PDB file of C-alpha atoms (C1' of nucleotides) in Angstrom:
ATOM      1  CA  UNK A   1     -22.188  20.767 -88.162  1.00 48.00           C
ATOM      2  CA  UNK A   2     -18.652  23.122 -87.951  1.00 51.00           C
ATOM      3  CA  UNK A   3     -18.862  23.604 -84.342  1.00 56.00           C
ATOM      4  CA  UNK A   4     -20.841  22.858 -81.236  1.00 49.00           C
ATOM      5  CA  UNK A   5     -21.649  25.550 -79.290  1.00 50.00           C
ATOM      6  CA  UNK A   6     -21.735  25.296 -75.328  1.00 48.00           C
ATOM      7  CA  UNK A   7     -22.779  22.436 -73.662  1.00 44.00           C
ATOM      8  CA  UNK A   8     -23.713  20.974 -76.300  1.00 52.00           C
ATOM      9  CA  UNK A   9     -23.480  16.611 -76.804  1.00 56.00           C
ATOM     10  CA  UNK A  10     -22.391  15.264 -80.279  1.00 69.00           C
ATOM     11  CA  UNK A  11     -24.184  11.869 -80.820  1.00 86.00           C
ATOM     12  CA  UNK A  12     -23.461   9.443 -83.339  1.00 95.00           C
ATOM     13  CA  UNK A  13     -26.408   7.955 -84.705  1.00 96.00           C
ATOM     14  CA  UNK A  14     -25.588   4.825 -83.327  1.00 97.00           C
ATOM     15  CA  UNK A  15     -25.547   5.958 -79.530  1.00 98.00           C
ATOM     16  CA  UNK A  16     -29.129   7.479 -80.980  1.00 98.00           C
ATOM     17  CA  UNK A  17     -30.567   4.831 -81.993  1.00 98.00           C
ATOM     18  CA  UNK A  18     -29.173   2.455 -79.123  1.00 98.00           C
ATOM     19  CA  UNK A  19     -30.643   5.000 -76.764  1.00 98.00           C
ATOM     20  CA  UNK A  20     -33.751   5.147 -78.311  1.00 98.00           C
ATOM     21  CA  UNK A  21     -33.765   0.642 -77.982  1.00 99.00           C
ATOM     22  CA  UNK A  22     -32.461   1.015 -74.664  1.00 98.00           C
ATOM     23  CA  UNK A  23     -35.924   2.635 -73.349  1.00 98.00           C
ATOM     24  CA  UNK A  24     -37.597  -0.053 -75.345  1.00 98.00           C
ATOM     25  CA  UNK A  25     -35.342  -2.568 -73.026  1.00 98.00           C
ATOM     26  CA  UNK A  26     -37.479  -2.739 -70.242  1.00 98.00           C
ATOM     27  CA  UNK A  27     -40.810  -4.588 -70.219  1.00 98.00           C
ATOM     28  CA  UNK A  28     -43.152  -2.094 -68.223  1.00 98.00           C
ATOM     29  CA  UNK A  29     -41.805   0.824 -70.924  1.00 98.00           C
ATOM     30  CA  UNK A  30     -42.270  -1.402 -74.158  1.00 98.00           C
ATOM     31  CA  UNK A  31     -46.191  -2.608 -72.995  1.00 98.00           C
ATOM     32  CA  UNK A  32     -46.553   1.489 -72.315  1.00 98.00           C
ATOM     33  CA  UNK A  33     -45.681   1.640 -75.709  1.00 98.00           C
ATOM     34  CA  UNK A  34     -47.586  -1.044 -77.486  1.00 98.00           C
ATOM     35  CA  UNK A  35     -50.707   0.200 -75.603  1.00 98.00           C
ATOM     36  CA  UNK A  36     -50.473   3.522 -76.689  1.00 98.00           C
ATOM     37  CA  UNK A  37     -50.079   2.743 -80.619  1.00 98.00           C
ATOM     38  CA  UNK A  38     -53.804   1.554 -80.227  1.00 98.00           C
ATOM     39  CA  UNK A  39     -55.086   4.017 -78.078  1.00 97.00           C
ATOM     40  CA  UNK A  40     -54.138   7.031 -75.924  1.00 97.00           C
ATOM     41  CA  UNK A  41     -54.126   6.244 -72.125  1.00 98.00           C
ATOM     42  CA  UNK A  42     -54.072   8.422 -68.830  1.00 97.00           C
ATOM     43  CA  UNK A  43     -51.899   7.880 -65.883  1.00 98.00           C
ATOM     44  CA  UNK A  44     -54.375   6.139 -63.979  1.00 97.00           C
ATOM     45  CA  UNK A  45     -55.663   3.307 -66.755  1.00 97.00           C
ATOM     46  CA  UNK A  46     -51.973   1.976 -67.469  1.00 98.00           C
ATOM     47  CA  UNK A  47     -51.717   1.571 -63.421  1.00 98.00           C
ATOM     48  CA  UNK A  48     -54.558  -0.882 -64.183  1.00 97.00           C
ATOM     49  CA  UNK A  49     -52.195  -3.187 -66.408  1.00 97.00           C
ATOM     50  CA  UNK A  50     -49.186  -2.997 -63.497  1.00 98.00           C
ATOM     51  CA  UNK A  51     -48.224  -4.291 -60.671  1.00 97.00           C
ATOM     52  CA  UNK A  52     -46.225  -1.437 -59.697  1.00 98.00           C
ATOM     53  CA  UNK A  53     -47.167   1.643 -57.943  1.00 98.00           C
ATOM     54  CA  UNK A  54     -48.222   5.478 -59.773  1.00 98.00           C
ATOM     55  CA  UNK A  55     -44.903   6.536 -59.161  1.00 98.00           C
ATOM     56  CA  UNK A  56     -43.156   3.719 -60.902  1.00 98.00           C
ATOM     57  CA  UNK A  57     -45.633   4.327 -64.427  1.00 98.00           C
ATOM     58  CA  UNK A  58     -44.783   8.176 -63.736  1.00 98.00           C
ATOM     59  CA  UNK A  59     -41.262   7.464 -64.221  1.00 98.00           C
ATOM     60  CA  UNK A  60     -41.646   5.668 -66.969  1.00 99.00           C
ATOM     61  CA  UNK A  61     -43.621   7.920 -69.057  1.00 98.00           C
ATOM     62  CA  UNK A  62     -41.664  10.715 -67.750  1.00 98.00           C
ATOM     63  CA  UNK A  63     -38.667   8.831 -69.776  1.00 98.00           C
ATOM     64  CA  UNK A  64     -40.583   7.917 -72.714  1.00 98.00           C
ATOM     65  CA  UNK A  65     -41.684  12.012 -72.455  1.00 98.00           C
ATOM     66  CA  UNK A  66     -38.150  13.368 -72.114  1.00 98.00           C
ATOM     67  CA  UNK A  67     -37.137  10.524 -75.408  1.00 98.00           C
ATOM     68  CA  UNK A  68     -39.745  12.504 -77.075  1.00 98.00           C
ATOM     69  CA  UNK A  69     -41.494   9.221 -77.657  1.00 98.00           C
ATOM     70  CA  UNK A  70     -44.621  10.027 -76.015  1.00 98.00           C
ATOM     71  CA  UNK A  71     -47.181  13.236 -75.575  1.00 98.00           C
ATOM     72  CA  UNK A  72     -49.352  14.208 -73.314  1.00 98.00           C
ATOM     73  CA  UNK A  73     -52.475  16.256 -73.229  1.00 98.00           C
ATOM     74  CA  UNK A  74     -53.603  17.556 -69.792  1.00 97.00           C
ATOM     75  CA  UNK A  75     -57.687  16.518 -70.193  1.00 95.00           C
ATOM     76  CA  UNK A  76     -59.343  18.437 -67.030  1.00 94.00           C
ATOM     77  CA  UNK A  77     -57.956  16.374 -64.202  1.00 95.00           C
ATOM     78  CA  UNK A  78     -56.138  13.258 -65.724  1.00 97.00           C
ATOM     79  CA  UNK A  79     -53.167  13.608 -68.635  1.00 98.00           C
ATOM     80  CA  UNK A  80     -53.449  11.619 -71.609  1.00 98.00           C
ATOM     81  CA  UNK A  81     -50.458   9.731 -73.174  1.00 98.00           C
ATOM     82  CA  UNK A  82     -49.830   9.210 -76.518  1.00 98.00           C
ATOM     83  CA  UNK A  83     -47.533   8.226 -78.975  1.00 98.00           C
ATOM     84  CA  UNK A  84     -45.053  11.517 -80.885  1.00 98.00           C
ATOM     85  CA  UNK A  85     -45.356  10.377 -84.729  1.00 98.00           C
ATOM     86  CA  UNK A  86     -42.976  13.813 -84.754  1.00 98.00           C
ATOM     87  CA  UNK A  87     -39.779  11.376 -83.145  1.00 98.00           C
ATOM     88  CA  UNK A  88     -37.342  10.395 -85.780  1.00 98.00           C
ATOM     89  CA  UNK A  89     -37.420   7.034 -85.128  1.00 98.00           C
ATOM     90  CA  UNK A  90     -41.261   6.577 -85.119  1.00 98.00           C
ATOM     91  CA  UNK A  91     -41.173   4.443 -87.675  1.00 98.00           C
ATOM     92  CA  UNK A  92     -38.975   2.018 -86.239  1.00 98.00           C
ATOM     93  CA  UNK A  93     -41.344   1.973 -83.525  1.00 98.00           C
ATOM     94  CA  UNK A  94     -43.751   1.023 -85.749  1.00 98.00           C
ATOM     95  CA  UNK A  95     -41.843  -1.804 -87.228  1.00 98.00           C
ATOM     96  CA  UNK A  96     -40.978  -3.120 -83.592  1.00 98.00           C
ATOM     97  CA  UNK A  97     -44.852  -2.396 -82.538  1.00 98.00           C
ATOM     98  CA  UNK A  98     -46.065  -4.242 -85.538  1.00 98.00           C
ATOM     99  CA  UNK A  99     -43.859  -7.613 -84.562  1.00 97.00           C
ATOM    100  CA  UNK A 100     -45.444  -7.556 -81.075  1.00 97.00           C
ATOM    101  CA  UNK A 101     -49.175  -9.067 -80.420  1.00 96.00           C
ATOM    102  CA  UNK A 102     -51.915  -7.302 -80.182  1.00 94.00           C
ATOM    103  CA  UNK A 103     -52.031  -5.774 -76.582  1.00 95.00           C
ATOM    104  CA  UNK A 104     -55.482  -7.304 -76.170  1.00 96.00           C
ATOM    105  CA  UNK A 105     -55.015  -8.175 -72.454  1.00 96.00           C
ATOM    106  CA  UNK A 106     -53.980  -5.425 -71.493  1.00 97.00           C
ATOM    107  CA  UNK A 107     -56.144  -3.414 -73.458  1.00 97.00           C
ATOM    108  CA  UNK A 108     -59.620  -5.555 -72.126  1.00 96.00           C
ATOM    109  CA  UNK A 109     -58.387  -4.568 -68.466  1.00 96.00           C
ATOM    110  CA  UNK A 110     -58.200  -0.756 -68.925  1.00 95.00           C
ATOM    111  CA  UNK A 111     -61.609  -1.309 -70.657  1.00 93.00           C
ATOM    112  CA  UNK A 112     -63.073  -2.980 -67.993  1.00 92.00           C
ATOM    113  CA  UNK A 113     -61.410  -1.414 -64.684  1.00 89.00           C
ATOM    114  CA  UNK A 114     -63.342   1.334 -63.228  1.00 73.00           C
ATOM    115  CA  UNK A 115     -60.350   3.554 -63.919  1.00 71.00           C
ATOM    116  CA  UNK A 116     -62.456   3.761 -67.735  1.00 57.00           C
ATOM    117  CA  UNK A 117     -65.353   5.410 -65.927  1.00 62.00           C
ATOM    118  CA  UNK A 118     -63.593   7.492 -63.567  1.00 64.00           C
ATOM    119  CA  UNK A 119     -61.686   9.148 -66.386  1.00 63.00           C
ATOM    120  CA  UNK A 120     -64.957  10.157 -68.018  1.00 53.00           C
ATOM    121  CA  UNK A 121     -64.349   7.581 -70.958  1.00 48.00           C
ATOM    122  CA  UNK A 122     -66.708   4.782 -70.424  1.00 39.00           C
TER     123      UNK A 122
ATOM    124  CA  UNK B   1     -48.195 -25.139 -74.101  1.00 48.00           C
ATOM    125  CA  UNK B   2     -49.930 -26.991 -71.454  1.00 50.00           C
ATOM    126  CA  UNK B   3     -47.702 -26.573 -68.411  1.00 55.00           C
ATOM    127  CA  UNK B   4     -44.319 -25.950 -67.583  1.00 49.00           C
ATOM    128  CA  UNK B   5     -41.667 -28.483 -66.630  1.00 51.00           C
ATOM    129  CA  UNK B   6     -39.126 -27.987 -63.955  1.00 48.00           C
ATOM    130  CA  UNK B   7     -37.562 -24.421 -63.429  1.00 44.00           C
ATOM    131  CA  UNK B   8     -38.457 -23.377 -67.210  1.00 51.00           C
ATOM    132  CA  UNK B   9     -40.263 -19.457 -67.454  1.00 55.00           C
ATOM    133  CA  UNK B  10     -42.954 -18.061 -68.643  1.00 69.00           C
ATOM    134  CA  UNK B  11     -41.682 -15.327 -71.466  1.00 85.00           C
ATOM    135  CA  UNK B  12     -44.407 -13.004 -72.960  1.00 95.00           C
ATOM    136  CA  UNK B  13     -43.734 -11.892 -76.093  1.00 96.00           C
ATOM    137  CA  UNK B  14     -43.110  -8.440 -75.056  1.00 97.00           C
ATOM    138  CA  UNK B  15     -40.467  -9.853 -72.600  1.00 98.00           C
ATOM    139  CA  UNK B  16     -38.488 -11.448 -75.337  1.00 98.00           C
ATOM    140  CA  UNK B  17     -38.555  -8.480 -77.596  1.00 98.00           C
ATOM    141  CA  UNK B  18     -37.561  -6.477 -74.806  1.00 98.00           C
ATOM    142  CA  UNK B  19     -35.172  -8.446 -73.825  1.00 98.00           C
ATOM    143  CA  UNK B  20     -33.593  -8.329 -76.890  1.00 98.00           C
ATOM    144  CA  UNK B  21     -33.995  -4.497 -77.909  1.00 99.00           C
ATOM    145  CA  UNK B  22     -32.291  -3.844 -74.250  1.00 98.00           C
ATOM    146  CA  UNK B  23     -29.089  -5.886 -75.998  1.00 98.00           C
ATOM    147  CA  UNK B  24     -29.131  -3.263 -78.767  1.00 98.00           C
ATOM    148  CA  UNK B  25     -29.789  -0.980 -75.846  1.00 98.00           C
ATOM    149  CA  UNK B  26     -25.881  -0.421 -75.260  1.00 98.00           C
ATOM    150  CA  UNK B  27     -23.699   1.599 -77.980  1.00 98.00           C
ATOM    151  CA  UNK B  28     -20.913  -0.861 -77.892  1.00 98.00           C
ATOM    152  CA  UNK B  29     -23.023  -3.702 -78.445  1.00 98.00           C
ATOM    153  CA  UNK B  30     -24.986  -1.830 -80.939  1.00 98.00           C
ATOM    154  CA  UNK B  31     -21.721  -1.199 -82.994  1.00 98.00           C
ATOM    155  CA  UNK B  32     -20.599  -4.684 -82.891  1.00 99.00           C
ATOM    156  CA  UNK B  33     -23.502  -5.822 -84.884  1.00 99.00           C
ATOM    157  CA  UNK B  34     -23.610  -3.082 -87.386  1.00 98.00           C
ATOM    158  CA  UNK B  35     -20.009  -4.090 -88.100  1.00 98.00           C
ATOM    159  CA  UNK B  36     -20.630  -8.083 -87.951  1.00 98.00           C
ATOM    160  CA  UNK B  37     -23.679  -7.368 -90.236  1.00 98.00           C
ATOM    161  CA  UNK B  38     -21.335  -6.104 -92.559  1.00 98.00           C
ATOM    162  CA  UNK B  39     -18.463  -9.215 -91.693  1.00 97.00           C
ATOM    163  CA  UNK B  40     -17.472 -11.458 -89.743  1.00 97.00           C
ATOM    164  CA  UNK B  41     -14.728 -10.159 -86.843  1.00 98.00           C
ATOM    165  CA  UNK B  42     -12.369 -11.761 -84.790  1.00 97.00           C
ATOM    166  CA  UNK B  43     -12.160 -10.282 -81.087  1.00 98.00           C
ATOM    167  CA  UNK B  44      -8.657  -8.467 -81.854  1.00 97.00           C
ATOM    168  CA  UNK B  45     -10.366  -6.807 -84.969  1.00 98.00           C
ATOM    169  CA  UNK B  46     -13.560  -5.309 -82.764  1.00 98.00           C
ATOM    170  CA  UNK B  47     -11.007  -4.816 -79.705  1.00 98.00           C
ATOM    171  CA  UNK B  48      -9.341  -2.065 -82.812  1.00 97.00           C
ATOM    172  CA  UNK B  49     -12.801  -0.329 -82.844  1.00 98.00           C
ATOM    173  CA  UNK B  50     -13.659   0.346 -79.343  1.00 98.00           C
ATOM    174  CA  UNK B  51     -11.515   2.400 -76.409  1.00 98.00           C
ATOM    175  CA  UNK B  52     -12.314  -0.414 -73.834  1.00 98.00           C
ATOM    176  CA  UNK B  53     -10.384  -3.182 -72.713  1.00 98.00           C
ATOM    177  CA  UNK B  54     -10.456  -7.228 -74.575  1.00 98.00           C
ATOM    178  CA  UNK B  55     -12.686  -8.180 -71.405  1.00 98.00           C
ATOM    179  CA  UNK B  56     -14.952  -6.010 -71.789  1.00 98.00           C
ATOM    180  CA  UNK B  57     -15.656  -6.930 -75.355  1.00 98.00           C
ATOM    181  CA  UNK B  58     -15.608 -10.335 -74.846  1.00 98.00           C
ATOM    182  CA  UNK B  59     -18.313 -10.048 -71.994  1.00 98.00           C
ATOM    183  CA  UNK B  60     -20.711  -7.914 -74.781  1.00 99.00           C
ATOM    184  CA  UNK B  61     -19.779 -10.588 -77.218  1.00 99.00           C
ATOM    185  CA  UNK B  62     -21.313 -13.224 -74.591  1.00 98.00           C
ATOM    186  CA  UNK B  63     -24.199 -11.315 -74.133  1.00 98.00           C
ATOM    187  CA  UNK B  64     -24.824 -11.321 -77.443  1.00 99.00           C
ATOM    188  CA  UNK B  65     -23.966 -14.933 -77.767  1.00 98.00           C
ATOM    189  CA  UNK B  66     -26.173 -16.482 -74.872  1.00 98.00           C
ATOM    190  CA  UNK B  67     -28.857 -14.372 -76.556  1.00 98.00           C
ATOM    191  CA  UNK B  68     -28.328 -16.260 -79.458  1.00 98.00           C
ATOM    192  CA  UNK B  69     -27.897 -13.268 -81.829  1.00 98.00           C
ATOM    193  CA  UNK B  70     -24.080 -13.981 -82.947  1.00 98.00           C
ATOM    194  CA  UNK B  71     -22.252 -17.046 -83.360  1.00 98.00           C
ATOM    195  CA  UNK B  72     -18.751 -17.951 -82.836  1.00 98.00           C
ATOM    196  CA  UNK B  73     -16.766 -19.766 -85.008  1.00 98.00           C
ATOM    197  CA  UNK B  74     -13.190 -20.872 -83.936  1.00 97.00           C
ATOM    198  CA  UNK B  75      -9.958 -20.609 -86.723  1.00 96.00           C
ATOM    199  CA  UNK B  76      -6.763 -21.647 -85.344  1.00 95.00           C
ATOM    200  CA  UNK B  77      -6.307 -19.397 -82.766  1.00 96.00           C
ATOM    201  CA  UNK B  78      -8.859 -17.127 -83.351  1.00 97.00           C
ATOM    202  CA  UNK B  79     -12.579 -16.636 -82.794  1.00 98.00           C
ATOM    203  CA  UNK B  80     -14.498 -15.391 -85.604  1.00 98.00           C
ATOM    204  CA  UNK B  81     -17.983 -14.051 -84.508  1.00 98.00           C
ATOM    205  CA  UNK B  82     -20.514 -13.340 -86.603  1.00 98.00           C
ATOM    206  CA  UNK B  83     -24.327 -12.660 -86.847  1.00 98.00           C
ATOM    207  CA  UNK B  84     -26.680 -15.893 -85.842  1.00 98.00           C
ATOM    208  CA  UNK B  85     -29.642 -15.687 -88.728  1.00 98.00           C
ATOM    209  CA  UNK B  86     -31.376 -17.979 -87.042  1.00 98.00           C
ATOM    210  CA  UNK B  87     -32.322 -16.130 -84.267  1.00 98.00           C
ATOM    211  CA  UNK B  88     -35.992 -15.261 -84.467  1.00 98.00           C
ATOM    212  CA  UNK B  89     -35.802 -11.703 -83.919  1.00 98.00           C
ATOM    213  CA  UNK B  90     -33.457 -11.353 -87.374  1.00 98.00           C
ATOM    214  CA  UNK B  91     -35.318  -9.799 -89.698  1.00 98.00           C
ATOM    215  CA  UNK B  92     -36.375  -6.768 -86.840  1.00 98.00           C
ATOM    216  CA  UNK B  93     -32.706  -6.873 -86.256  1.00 98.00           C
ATOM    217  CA  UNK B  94     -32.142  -6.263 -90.203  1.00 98.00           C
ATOM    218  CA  UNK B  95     -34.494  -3.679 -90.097  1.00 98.00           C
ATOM    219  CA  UNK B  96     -32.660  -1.963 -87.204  1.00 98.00           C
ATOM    220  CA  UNK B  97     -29.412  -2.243 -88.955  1.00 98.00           C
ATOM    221  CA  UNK B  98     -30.692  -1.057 -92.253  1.00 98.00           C
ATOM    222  CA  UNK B  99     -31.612   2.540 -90.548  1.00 97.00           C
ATOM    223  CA  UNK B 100     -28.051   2.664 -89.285  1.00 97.00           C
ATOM    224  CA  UNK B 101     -25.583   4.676 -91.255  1.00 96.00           C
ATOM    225  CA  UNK B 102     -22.629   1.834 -92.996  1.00 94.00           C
ATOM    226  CA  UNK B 103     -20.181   1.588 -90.084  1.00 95.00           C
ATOM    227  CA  UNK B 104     -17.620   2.476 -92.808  1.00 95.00           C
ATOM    228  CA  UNK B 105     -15.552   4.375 -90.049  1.00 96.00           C
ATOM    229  CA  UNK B 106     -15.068   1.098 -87.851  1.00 97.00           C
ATOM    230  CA  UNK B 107     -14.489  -1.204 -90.939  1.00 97.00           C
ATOM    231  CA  UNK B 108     -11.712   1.184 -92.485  1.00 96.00           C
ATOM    232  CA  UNK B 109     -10.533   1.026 -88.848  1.00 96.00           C
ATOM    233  CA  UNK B 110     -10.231  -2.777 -88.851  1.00 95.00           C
ATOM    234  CA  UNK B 111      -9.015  -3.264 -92.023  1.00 93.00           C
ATOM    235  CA  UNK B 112      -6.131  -0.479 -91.389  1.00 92.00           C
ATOM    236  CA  UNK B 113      -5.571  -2.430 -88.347  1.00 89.00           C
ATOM    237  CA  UNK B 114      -2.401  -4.434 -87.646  1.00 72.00           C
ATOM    238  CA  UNK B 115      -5.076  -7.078 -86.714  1.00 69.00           C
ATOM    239  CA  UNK B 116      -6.166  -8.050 -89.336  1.00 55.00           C
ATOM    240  CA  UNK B 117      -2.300  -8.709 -90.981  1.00 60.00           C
ATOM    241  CA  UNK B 118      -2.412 -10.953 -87.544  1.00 63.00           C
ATOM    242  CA  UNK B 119      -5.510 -12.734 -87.972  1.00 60.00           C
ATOM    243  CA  UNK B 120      -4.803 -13.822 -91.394  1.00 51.00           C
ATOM    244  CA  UNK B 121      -7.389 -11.522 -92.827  1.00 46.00           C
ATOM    245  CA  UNK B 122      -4.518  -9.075 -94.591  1.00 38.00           C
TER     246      UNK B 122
ATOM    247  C1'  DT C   1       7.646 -29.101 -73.736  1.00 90.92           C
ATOM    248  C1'  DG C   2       7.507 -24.173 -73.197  1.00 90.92           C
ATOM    249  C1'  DA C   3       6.905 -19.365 -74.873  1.00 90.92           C
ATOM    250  C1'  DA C   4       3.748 -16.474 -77.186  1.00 90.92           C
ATOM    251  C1'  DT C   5      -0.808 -15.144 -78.678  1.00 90.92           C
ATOM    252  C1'  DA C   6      -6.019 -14.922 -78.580  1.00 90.92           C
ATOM    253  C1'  DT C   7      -9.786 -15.155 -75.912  1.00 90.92           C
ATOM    254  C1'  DA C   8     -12.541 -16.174 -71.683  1.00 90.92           C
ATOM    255  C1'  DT C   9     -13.525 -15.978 -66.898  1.00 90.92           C
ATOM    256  C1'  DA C  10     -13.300 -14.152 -62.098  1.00 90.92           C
ATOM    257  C1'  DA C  11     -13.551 -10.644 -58.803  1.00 90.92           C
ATOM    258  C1'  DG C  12     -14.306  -6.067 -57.502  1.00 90.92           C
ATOM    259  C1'  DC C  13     -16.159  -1.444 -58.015  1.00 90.92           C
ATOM    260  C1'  DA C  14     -18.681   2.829 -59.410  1.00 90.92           C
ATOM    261  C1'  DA C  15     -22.541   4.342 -61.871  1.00 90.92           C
ATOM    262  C1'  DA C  16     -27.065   3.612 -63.554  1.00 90.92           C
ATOM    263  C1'  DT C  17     -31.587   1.686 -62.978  1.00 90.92           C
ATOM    264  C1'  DA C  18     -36.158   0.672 -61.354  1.00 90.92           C
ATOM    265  C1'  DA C  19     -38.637   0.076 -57.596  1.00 90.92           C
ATOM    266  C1'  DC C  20     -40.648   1.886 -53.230  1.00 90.92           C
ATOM    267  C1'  DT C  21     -42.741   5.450 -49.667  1.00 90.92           C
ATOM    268  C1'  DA C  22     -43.652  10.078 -48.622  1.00 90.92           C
ATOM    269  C1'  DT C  23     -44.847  14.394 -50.199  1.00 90.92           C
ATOM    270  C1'  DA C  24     -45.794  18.167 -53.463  1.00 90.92           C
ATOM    271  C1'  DT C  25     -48.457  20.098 -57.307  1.00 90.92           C
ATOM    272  C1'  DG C  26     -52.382  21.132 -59.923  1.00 90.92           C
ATOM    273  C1'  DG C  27     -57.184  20.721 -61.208  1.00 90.92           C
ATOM    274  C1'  DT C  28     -62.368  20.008 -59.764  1.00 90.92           C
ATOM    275  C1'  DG C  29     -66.341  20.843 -57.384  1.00 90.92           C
ATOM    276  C1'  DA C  30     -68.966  21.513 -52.981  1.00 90.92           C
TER     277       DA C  30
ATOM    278  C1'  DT D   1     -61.713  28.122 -49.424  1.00 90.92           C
ATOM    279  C1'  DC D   2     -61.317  23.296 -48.588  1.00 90.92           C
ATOM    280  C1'  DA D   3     -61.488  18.404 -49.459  1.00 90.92           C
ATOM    281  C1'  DC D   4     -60.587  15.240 -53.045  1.00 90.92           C
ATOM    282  C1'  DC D   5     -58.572  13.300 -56.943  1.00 90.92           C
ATOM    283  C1'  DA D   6     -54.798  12.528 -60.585  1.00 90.92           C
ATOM    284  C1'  DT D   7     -50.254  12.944 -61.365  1.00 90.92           C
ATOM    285  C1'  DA D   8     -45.403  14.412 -60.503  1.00 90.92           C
ATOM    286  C1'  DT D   9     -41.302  14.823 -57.816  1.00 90.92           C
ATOM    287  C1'  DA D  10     -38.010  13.772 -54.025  1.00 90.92           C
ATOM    288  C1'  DG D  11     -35.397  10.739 -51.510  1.00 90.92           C
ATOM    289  C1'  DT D  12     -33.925   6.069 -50.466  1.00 90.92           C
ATOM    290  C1'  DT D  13     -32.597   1.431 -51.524  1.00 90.92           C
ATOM    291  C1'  DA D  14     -31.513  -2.998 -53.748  1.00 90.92           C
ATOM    292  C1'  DT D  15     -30.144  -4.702 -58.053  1.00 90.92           C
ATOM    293  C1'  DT D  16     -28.039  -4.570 -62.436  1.00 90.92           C
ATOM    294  C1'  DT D  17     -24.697  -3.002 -65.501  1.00 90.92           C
ATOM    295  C1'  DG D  18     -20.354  -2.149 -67.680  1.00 90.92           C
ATOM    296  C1'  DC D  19     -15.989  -1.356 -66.773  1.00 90.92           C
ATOM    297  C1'  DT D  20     -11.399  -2.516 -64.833  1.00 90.92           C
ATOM    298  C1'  DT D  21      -7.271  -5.724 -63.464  1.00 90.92           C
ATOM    299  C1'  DA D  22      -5.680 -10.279 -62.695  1.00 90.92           C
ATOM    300  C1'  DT D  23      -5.745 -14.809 -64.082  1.00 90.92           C
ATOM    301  C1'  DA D  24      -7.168 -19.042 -66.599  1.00 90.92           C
ATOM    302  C1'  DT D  25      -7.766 -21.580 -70.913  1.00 90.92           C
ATOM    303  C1'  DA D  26      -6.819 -22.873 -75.608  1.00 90.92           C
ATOM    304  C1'  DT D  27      -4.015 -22.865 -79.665  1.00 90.92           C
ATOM    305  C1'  DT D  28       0.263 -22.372 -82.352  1.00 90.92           C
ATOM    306  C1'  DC D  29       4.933 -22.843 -83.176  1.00 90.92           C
ATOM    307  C1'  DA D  30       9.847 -23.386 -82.165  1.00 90.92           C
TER     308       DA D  30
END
DNA sequence: TGAATATATAAGCAAATAACTATATGGTGA
DNA sequence: TCACCATATAGTTATTTGCTTATATATTCA
């Protein structure tokens, strides 16, 4: 690049990369995250796998949203999460994914909570 | 494992990964391993790298130790750290490392560096 | 032993983080 | 339009983090 215009932030691909681990650094984020590589997920069926409150899952996907790590698709009332195979390092999510267990538990209670039907998906 | 003894916890798998991506989470720390991947450094050498103070290195270098992910060995004087292959989160460690550009930058530093005439490395 | 060097630890502080409650926004359907 | 639902945002707070300076510890060497 010969110059940076404005505001604009230089990055080393190290502070990248270390950003990109940083938002897998916290547990609630990184089960987001493993649930969403099997399926795609509204607001209301990951609140099912937490003990935390909507706003706390909000923020959380709202960070995963601005990383460009997840998408969302506005589905009538509720907004489906998914994973962005467009981020760059989408493939290292894979790899770290792939080293975790299946997300079975977690996956068996959004299947079975009511939250399933309410969304339309049972 | 049956039951837990004493004050031991309960880590999902999830937590541990976490847990360690959030170490990796923090540019500084991030650097140091790219460069120990590549050799093993005593504290002056990183200290050459980074515009922050020897405490503050040797805390990350803790950090890093208690997680088990470098090792320290002492020579005369000096501490030589180094990566801990052992750890069981190596080879996604490797993996992380290998989509890191070659900290050439921060080697050249070190081995430009008065330090390393110091540390016997010269 | 005592000075010098390398590293670690302690203590304190400002910024970042993740949670909460309260409230706003946006869509659905009577 | 109005009540209801799903989700987002705002504002607050307690905790964690990463840095600093000051000091302690360990090793070497004269």
């Amino acid at each position: 690049m010969e110059h940076m215009d404005h505001a604009e932030q230089k990055h080393t691909a190290i502070e990248n990369v270390s950003a990109f681990l940083k938002l897998l650094g916290d547990p609630t984020r990184m089960t987001i995250v493993a649930i969403l590589s099997r399926r795609e997920c509204c607001v209301c069926e990951l609140l099912e796998v937490f003990d935390v409150s909507q706003p706390s899952i909000s923020q959380h996907l709202r960070k995963l949203k601005d990383a460009n790590l997840v998408k969302e698709a506005r589905k009538g009332q509720w907004i489906y999460y998914s994973l962005q195979p467009a981020n760059p390092h989408y493939a290292l999510l894979q790899e770290i994914v792939g080293r975790l267990p299946e997300p079975s538990v977690q996956l068996r209670t959004i299947e079975a909570s009511q939250a399933a039907n309410r969304c339309g998906n049972g």
